[in-house]
PDB file of C-alpha atoms in Angstrom:
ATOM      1  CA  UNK A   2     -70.662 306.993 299.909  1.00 48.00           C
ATOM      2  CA  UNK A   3     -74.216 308.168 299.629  1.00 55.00           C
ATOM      3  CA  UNK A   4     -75.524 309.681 296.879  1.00 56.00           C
ATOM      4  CA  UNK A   5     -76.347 312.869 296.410  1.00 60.00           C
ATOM      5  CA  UNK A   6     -79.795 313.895 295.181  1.00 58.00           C
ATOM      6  CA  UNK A   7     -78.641 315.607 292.138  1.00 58.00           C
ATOM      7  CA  UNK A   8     -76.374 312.595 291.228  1.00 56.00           C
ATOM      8  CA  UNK A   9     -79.420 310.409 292.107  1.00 61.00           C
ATOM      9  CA  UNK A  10     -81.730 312.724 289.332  1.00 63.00           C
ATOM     10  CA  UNK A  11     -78.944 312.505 286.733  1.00 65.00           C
ATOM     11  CA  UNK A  12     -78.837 308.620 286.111  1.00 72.00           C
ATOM     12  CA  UNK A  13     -81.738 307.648 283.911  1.00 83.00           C
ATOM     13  CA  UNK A  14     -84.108 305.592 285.864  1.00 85.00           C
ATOM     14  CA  UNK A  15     -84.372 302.793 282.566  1.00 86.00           C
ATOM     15  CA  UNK A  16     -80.868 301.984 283.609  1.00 88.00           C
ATOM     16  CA  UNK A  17     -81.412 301.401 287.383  1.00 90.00           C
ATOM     17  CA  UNK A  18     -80.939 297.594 287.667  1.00 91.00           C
ATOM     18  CA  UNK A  19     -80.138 295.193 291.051  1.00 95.00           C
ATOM     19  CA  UNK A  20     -76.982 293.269 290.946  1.00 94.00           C
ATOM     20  CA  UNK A  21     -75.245 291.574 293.347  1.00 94.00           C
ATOM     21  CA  UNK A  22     -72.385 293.765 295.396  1.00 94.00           C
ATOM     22  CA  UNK A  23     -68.907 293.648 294.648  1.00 89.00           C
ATOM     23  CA  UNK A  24     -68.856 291.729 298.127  1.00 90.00           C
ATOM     24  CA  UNK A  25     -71.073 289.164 296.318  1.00 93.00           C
ATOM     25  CA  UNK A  26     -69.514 287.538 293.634  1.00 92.00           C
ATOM     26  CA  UNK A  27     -71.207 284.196 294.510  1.00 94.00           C
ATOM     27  CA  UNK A  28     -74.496 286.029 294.334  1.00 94.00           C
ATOM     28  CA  UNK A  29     -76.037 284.801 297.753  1.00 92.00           C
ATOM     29  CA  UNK A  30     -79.068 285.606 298.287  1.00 87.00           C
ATOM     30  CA  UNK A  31     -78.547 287.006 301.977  1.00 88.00           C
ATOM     31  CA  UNK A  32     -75.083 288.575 301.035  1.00 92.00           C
ATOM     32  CA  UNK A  33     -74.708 292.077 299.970  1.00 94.00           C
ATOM     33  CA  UNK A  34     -76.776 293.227 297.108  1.00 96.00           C
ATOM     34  CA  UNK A  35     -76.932 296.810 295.059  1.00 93.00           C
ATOM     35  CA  UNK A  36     -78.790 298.780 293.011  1.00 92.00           C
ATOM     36  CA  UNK A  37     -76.832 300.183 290.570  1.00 90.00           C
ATOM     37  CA  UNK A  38     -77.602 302.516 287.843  1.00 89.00           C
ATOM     38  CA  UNK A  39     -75.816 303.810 284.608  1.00 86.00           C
ATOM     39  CA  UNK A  40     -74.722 302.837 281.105  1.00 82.00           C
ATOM     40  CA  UNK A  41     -71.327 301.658 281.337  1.00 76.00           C
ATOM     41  CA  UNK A  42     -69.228 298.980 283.556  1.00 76.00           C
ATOM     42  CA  UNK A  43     -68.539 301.553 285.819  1.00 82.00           C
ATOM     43  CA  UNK A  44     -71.906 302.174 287.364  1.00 86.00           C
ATOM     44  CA  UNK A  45     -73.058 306.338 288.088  1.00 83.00           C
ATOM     45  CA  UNK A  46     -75.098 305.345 290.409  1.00 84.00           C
ATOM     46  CA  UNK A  47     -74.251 302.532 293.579  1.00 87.00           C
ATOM     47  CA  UNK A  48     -76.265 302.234 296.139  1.00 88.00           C
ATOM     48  CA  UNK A  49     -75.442 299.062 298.716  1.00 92.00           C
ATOM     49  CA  UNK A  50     -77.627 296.926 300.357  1.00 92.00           C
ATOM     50  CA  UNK A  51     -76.097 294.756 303.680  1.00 89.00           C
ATOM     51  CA  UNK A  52     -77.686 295.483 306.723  1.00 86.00           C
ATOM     52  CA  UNK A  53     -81.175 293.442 306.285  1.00 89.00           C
ATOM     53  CA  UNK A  54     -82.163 289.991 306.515  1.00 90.00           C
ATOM     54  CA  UNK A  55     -82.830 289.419 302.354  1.00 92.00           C
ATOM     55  CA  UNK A  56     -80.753 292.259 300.964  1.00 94.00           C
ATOM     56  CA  UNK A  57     -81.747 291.258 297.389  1.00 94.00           C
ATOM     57  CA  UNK A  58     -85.148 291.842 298.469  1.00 94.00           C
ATOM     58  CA  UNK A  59     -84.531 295.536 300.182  1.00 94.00           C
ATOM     59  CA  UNK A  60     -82.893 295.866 297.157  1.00 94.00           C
ATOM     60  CA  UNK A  61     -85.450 295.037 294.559  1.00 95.00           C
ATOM     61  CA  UNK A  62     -88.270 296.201 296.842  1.00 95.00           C
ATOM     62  CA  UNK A  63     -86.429 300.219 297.351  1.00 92.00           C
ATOM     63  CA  UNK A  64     -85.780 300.061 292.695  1.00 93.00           C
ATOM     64  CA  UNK A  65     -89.414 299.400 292.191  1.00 94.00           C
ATOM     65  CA  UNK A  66     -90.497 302.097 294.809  1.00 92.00           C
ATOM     66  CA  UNK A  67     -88.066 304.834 292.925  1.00 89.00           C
ATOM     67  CA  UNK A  68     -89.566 303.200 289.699  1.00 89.00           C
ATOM     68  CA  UNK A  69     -92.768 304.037 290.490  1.00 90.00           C
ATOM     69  CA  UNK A  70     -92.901 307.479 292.325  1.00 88.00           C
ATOM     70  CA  UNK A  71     -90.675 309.143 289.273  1.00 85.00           C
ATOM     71  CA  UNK A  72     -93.298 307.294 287.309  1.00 87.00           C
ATOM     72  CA  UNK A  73     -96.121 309.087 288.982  1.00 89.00           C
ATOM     73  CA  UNK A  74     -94.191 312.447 289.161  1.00 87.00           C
ATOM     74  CA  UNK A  75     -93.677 312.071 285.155  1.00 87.00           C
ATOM     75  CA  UNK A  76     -97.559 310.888 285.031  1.00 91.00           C
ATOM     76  CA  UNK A  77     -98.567 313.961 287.444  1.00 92.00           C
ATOM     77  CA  UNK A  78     -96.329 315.666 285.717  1.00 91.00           C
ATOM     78  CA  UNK A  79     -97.529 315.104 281.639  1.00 92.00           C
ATOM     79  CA  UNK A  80    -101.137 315.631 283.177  1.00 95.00           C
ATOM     80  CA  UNK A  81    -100.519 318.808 284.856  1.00 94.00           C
ATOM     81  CA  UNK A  82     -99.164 320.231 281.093  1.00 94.00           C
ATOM     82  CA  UNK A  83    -102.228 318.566 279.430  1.00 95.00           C
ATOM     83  CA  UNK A  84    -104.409 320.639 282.138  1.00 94.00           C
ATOM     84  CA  UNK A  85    -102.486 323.969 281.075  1.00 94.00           C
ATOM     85  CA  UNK A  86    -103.401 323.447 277.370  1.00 92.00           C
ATOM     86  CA  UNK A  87    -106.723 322.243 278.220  1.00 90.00           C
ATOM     87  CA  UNK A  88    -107.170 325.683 280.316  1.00 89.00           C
ATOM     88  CA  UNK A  89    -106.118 327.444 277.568  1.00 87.00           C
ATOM     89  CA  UNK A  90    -108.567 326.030 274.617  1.00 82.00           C
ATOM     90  CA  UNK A  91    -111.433 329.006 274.542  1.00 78.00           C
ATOM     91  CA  UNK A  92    -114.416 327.342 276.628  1.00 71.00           C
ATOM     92  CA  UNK A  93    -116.848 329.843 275.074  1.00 72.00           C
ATOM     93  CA  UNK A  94    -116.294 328.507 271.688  1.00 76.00           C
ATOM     94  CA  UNK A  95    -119.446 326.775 270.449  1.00 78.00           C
ATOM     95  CA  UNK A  96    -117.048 324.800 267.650  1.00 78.00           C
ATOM     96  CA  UNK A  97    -114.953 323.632 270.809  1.00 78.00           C
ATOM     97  CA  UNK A  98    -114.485 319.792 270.927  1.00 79.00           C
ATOM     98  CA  UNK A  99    -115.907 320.045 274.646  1.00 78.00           C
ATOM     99  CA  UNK A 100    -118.994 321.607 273.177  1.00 80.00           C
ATOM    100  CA  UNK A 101    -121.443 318.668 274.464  1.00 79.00           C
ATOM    101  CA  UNK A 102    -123.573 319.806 271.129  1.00 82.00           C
ATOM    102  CA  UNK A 103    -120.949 319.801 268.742  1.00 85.00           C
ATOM    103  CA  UNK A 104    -121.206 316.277 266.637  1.00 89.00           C
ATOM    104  CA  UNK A 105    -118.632 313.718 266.765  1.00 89.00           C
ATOM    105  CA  UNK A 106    -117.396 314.307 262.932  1.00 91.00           C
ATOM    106  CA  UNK A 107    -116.232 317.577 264.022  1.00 89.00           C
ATOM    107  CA  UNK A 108    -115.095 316.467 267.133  1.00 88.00           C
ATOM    108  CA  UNK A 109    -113.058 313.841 265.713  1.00 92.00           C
ATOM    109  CA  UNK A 110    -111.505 316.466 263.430  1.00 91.00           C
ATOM    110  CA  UNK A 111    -110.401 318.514 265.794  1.00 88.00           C
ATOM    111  CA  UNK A 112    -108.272 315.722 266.937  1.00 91.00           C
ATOM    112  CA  UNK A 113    -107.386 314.621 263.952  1.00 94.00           C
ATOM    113  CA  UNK A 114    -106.307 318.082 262.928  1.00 92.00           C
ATOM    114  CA  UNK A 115    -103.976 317.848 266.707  1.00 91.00           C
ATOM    115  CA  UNK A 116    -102.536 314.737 265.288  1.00 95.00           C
ATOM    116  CA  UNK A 117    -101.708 316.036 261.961  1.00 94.00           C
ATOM    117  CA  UNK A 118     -99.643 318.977 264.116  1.00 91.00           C
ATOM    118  CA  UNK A 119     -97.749 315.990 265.787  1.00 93.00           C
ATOM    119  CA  UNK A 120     -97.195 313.827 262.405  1.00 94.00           C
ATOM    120  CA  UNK A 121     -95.318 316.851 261.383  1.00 92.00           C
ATOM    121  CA  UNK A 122     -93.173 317.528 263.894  1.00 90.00           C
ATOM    122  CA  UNK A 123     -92.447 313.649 264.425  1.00 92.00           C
ATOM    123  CA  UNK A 124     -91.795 313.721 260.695  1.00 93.00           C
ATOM    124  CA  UNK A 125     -89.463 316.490 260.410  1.00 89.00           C
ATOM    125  CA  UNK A 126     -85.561 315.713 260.432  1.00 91.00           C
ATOM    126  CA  UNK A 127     -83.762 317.187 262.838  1.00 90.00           C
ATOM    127  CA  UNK A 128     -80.009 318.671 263.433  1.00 93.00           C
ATOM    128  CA  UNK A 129     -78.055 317.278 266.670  1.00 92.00           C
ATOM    129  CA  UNK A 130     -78.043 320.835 267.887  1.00 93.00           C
ATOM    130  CA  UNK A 131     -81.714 321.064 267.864  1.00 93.00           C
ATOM    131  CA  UNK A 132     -83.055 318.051 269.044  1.00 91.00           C
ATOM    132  CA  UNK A 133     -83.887 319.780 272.452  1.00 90.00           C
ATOM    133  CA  UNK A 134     -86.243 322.118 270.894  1.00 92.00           C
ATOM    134  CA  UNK A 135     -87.843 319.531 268.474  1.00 92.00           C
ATOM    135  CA  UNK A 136     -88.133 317.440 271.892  1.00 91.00           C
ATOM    136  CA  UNK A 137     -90.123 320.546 273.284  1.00 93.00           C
ATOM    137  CA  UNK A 138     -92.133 321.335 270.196  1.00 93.00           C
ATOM    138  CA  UNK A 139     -92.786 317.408 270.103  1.00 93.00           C
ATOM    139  CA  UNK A 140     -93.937 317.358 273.719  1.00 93.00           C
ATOM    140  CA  UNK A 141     -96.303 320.285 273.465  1.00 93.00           C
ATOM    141  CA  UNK A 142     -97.834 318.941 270.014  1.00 93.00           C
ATOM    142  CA  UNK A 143     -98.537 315.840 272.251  1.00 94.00           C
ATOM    143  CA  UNK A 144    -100.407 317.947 274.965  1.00 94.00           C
ATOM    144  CA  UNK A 145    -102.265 319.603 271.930  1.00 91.00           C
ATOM    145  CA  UNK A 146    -103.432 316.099 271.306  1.00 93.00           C
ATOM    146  CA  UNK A 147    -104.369 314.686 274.835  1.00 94.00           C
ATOM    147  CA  UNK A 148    -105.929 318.190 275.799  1.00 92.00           C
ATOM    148  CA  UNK A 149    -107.773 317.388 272.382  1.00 90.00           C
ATOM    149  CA  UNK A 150    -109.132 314.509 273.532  1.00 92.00           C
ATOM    150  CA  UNK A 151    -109.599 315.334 276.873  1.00 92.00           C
ATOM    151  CA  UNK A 152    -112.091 318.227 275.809  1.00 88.00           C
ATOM    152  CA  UNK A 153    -113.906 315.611 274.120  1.00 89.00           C
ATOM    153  CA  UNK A 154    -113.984 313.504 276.807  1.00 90.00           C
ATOM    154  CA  UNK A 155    -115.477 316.319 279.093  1.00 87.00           C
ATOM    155  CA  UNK A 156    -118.250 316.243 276.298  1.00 85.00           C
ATOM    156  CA  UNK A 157    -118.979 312.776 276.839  1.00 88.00           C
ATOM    157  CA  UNK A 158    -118.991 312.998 280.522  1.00 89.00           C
ATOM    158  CA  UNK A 159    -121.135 316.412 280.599  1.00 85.00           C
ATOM    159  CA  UNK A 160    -123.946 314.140 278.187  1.00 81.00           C
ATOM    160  CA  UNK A 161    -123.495 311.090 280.621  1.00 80.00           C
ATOM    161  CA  UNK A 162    -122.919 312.806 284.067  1.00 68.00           C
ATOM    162  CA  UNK A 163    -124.858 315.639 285.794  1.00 65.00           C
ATOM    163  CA  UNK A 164    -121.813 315.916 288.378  1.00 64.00           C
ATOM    164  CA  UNK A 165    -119.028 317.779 286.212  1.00 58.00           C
ATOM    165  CA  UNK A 166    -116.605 316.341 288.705  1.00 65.00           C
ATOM    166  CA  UNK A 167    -117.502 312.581 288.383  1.00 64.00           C
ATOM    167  CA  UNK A 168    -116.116 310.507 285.836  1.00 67.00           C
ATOM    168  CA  UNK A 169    -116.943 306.849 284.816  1.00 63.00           C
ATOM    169  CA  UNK A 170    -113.920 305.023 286.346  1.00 64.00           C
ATOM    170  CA  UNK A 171    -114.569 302.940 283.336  1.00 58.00           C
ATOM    171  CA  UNK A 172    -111.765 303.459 280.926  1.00 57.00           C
TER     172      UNK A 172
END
């Protein structure tokens, strides 16, 4: 059976793992080989791998693949959001942390005044029933932050950099 996409979506990549095929008990490595995702015995996710010379290979080589594209969707993603908040932070505003002018102190309190926003909602306790919208409030306090620091990162880069689209590569 092949998965469908939406089953695919559903299993949480952290549990994607490769194990042997129920074909496989001895584990050899050119027999059958699967990657096989879920929390329980019974896997949610199965995907087979026979047809290829070193299946546990395929195998390993197709779950680190996956890994890392829905890592650099999440990353794209996370950065995206951090753009939108970024956007949003008035750019005329002369006590703006991307305010090249503005001195560090300040700066830094800006930030630190983000982070106090986050200790708060990290700190609250929250009800079963609302843990999806503390997840959202907790997610867009952490955009607050990074677009916090990004601003002041455009500061550094606008003191260091005449092109506004180069940065330092550096980090």
């Amino acid at each position: 059976m092949i998965p469908e996409r939406e089953q695919i979506g559903s299993v949480d990549l952290a549990t994607w793992r490769v194990v042997p095929a129920d074909g496989n008990p001895d584990k050899d490595e050119h027999g059958a080989w699967a990657i096989a995702g879920g929390d329980s015995d019974e896997y949610d996710l199965y995907l087979e791998v026979r047809e290829a010379d070193r299946p546990r290979e395929v195998a390993r080589f197709v779950l680190e693949a996956v890994t890392r594209h829905a890592r650099g969707l999440r990353l794209r993603g996370a950065l995206a959001d951090v753009a939108h908040v970024r956007d949003r932070q008035p750019a005329d505003d002369e006590r703006a942390p991307s305010n090249p002018s503005l001195p560090d102190v300040t700066k830094l309190a800006h930030l630190v005044d983000a982070v106090g926003g986050l200790a708060h909602e990290v700190s609250r306790v929250v009800p079963r029933d609302e843990r999806g919208a503390h997840q959202d409030r907790l997610y867009g306090q952490l955009a607050q932050v990074a677009a916090t620091t990004v601003a002041w990162m455009e500061a550094v880069l606008s003191e260091r950099t005449p092109d506004p689209d180069a940065g330092t590569n550096g980090a």
